[in-house]
C-alpha positions as a Markdown table, in Angstrom:
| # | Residue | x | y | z |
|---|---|---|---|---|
| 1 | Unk | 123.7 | 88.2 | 81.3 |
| 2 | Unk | 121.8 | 88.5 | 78.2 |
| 3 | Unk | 118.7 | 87.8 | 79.7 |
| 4 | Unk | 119.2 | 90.4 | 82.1 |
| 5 | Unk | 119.8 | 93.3 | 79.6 |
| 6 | Unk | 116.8 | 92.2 | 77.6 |
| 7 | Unk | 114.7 | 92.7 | 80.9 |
| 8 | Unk | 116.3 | 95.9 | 81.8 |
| 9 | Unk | 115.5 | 97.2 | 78.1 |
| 10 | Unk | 111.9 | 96.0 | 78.3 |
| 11 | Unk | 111.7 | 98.1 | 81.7 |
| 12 | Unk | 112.9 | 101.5 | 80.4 |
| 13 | Unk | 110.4 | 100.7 | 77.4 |
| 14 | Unk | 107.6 | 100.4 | 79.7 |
| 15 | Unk | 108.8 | 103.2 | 81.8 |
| 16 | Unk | 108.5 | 105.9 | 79.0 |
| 17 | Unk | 104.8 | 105.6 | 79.0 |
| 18 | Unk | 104.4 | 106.1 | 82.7 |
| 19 | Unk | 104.3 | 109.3 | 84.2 |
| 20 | Unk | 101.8 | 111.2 | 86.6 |
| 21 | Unk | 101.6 | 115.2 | 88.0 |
| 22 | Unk | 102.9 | 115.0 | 91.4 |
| 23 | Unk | 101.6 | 115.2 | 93.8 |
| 24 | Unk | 99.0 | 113.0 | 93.0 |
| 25 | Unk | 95.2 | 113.2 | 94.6 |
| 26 | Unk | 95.2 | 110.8 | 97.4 |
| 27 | Unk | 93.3 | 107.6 | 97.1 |
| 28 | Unk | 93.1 | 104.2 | 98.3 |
| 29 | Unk | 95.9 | 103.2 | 96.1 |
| 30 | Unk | 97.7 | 103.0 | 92.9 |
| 31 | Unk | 99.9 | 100.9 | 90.8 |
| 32 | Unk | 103.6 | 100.7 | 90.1 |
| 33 | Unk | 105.7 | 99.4 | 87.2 |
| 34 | Unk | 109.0 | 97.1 | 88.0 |
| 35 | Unk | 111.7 | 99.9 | 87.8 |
| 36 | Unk | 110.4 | 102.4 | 90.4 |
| 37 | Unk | 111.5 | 104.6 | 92.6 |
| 38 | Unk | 108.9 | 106.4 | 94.5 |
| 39 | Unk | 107.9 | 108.0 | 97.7 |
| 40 | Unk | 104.0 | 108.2 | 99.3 |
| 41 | Unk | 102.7 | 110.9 | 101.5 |
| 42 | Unk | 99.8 | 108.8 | 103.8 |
| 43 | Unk | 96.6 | 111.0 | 104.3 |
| 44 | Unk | 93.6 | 109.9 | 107.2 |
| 45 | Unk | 90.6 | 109.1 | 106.2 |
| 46 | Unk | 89.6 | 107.9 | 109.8 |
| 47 | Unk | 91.5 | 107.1 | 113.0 |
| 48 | Unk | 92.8 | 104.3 | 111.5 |
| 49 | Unk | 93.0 | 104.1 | 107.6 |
| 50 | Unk | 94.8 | 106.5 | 105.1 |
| 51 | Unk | 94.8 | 107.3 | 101.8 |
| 52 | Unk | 98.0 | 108.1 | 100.1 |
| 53 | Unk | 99.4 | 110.6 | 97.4 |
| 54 | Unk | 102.3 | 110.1 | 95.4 |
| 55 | Unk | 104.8 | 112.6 | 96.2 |
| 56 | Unk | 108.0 | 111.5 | 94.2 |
| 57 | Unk | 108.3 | 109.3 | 91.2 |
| 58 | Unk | 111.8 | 108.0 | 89.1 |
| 59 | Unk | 112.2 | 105.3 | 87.0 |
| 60 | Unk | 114.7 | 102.9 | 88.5 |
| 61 | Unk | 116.9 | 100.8 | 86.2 |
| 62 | Unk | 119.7 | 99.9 | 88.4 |
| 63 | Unk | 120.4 | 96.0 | 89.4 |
| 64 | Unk | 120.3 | 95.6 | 92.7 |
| 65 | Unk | 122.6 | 93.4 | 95.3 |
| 66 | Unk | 119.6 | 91.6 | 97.1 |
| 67 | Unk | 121.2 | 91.7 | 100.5 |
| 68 | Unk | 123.6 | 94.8 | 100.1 |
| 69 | Unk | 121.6 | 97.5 | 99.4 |
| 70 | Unk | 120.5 | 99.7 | 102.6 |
| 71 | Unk | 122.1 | 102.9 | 100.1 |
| 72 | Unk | 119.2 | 103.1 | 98.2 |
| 73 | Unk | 117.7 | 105.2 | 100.7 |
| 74 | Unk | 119.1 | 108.2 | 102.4 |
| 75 | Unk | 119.9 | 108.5 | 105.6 |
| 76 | Unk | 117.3 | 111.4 | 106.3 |
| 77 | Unk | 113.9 | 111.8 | 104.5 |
| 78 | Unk | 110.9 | 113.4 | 104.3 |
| 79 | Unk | 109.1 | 112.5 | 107.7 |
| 80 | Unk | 105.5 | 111.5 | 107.3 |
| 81 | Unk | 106.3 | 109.5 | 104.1 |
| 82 | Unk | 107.0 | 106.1 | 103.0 |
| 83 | Unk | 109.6 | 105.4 | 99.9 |
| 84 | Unk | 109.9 | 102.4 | 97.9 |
| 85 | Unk | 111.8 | 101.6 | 95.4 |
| 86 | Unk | 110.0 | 98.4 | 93.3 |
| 87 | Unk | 113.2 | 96.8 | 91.1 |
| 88 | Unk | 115.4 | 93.5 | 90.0 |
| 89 | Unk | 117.8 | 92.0 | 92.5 |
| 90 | Unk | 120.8 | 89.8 | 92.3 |
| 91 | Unk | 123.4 | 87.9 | 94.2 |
| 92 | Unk | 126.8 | 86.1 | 93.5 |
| 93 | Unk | 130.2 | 86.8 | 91.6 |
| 94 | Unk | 129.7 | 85.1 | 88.6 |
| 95 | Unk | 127.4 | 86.1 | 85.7 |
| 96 | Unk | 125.8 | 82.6 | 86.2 |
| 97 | Unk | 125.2 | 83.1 | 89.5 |
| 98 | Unk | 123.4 | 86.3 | 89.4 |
| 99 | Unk | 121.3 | 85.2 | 86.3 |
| 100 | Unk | 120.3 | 82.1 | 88.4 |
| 101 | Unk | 119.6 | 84.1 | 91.6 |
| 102 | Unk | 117.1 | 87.2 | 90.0 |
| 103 | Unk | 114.8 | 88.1 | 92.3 |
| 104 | Unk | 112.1 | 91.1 | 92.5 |
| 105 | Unk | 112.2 | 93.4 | 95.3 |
| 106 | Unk | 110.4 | 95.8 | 97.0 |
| 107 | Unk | 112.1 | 97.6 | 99.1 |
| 108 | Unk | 110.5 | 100.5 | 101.7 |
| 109 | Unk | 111.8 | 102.9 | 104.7 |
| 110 | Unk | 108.8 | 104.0 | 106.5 |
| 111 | Unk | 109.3 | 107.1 | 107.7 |
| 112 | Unk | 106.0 | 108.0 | 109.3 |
| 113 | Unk | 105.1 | 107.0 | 113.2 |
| 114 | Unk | 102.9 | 104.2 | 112.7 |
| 115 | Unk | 103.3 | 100.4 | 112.2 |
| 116 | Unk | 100.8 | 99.6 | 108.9 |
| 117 | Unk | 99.4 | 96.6 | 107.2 |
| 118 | Unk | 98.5 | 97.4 | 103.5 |
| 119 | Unk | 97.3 | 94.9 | 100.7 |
| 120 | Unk | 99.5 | 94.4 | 97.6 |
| 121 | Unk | 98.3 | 92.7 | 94.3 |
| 122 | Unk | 101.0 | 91.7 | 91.8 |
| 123 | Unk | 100.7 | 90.9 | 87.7 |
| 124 | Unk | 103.2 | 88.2 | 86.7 |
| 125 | Unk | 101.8 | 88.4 | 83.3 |
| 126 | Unk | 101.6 | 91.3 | 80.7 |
| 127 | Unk | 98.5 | 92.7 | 80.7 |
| 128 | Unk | 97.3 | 89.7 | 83.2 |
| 129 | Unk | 95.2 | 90.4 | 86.5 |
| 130 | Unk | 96.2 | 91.6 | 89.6 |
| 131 | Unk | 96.5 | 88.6 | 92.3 |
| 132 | Unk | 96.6 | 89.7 | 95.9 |
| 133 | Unk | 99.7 | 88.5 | 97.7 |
| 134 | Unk | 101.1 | 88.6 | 101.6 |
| 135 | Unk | 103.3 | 91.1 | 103.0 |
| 136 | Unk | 104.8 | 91.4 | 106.3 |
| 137 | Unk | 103.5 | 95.2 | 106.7 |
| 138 | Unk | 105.9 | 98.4 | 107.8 |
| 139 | Unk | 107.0 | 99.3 | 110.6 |
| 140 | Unk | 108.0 | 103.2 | 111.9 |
| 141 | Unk | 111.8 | 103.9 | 111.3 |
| 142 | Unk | 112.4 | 100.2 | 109.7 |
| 143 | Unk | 113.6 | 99.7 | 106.0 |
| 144 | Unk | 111.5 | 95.8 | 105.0 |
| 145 | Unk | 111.9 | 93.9 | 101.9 |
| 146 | Unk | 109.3 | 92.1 | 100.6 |
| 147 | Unk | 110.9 | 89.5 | 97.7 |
| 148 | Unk | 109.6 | 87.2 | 94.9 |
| 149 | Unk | 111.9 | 84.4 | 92.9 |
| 150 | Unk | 109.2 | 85.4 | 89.7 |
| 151 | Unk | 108.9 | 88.2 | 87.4 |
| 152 | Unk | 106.1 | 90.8 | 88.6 |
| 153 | Unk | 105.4 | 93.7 | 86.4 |
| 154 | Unk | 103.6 | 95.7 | 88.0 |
| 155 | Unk | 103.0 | 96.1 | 91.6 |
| 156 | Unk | 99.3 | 97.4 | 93.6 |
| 157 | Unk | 99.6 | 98.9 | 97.2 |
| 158 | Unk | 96.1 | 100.0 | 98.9 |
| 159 | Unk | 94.6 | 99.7 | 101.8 |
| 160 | Unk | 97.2 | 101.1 | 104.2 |
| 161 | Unk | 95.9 | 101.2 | 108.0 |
| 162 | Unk | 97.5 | 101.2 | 111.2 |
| 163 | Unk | 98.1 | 98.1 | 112.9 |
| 164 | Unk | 96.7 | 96.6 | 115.6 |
């Protein structure tokens, strides 16, 4: 439990320094600390790739249950946007348990009418590079998790396009 307190501190440290004038410009794509909450508005640049402006952006502190946790997004949003909420994750009933089963989530509800592929690159180290990793994409309507049994601190989405 200790350890998990330490991390949650270190996030709200790192979350003071970030902050942006919404809505951002659009552009290929942007960055995101662990401990965010944050909602995208997709712009076309052709008939089949966007750009994307941040619309809405909250640090998020808050553990979350890695299988219960369909209330972090309302029932009705913004249509023609995509929210995310990039944050820790834990299961069981014991404080051992949840220590031993942290995870990192990010968690979406695509609320636009297209199915997209985007790339994400992730830093496990502070101040380390960026390494590209898979994702199973989002799909219109559909709340996805993507998960990772490692500390990531920051998270990069670009690239969004409509699948084919």
């Amino acid at each position: 439990m200790k350890n998990i307190l330490l991390i949650l501190i270190l996030f709200t440290i790192n979350m003071i320094g970030y902050s942006q004038e919404l809505p951002t410009k659009p552009a290929n794509g942007y960055t995101f600390p662990i401990g965010s909450k944050f909602t995208i508005e997709l712009h076309p640049i052709d008939s089949t790739k966007f750009d994307y402006s941040i619309i809405k952006y909250e640090p998020f502190q808050e553990l979350v249950d890695t299988w219960e946790n369909d209330s972090i997004f309302k029932e009705n949003g913004q249509k023609g946007t995509i929210e995310f909420c990039f944050c820790l994750s834990t299961s069981g009933d014991s404080d051992e348990e949840k220590e031993k089963n942290m995870k990192i989530l990010l968690l979406m509800k695509n609320r636009t009418e297209h199915t997209l592929t985007y790339n994400s690159d992730i830093q496990t180290e502070v101040n380390g590079e960026f390494k590209e990793t898979s994702n199973a994409g989002t799909f219109p309507g559909a709340k996805g998790t993507e998960m990772w049994p490692y500390m990531i601190h920051q998270i990069g989405l670009n690239g969004f396009k409509k699948m084919k």
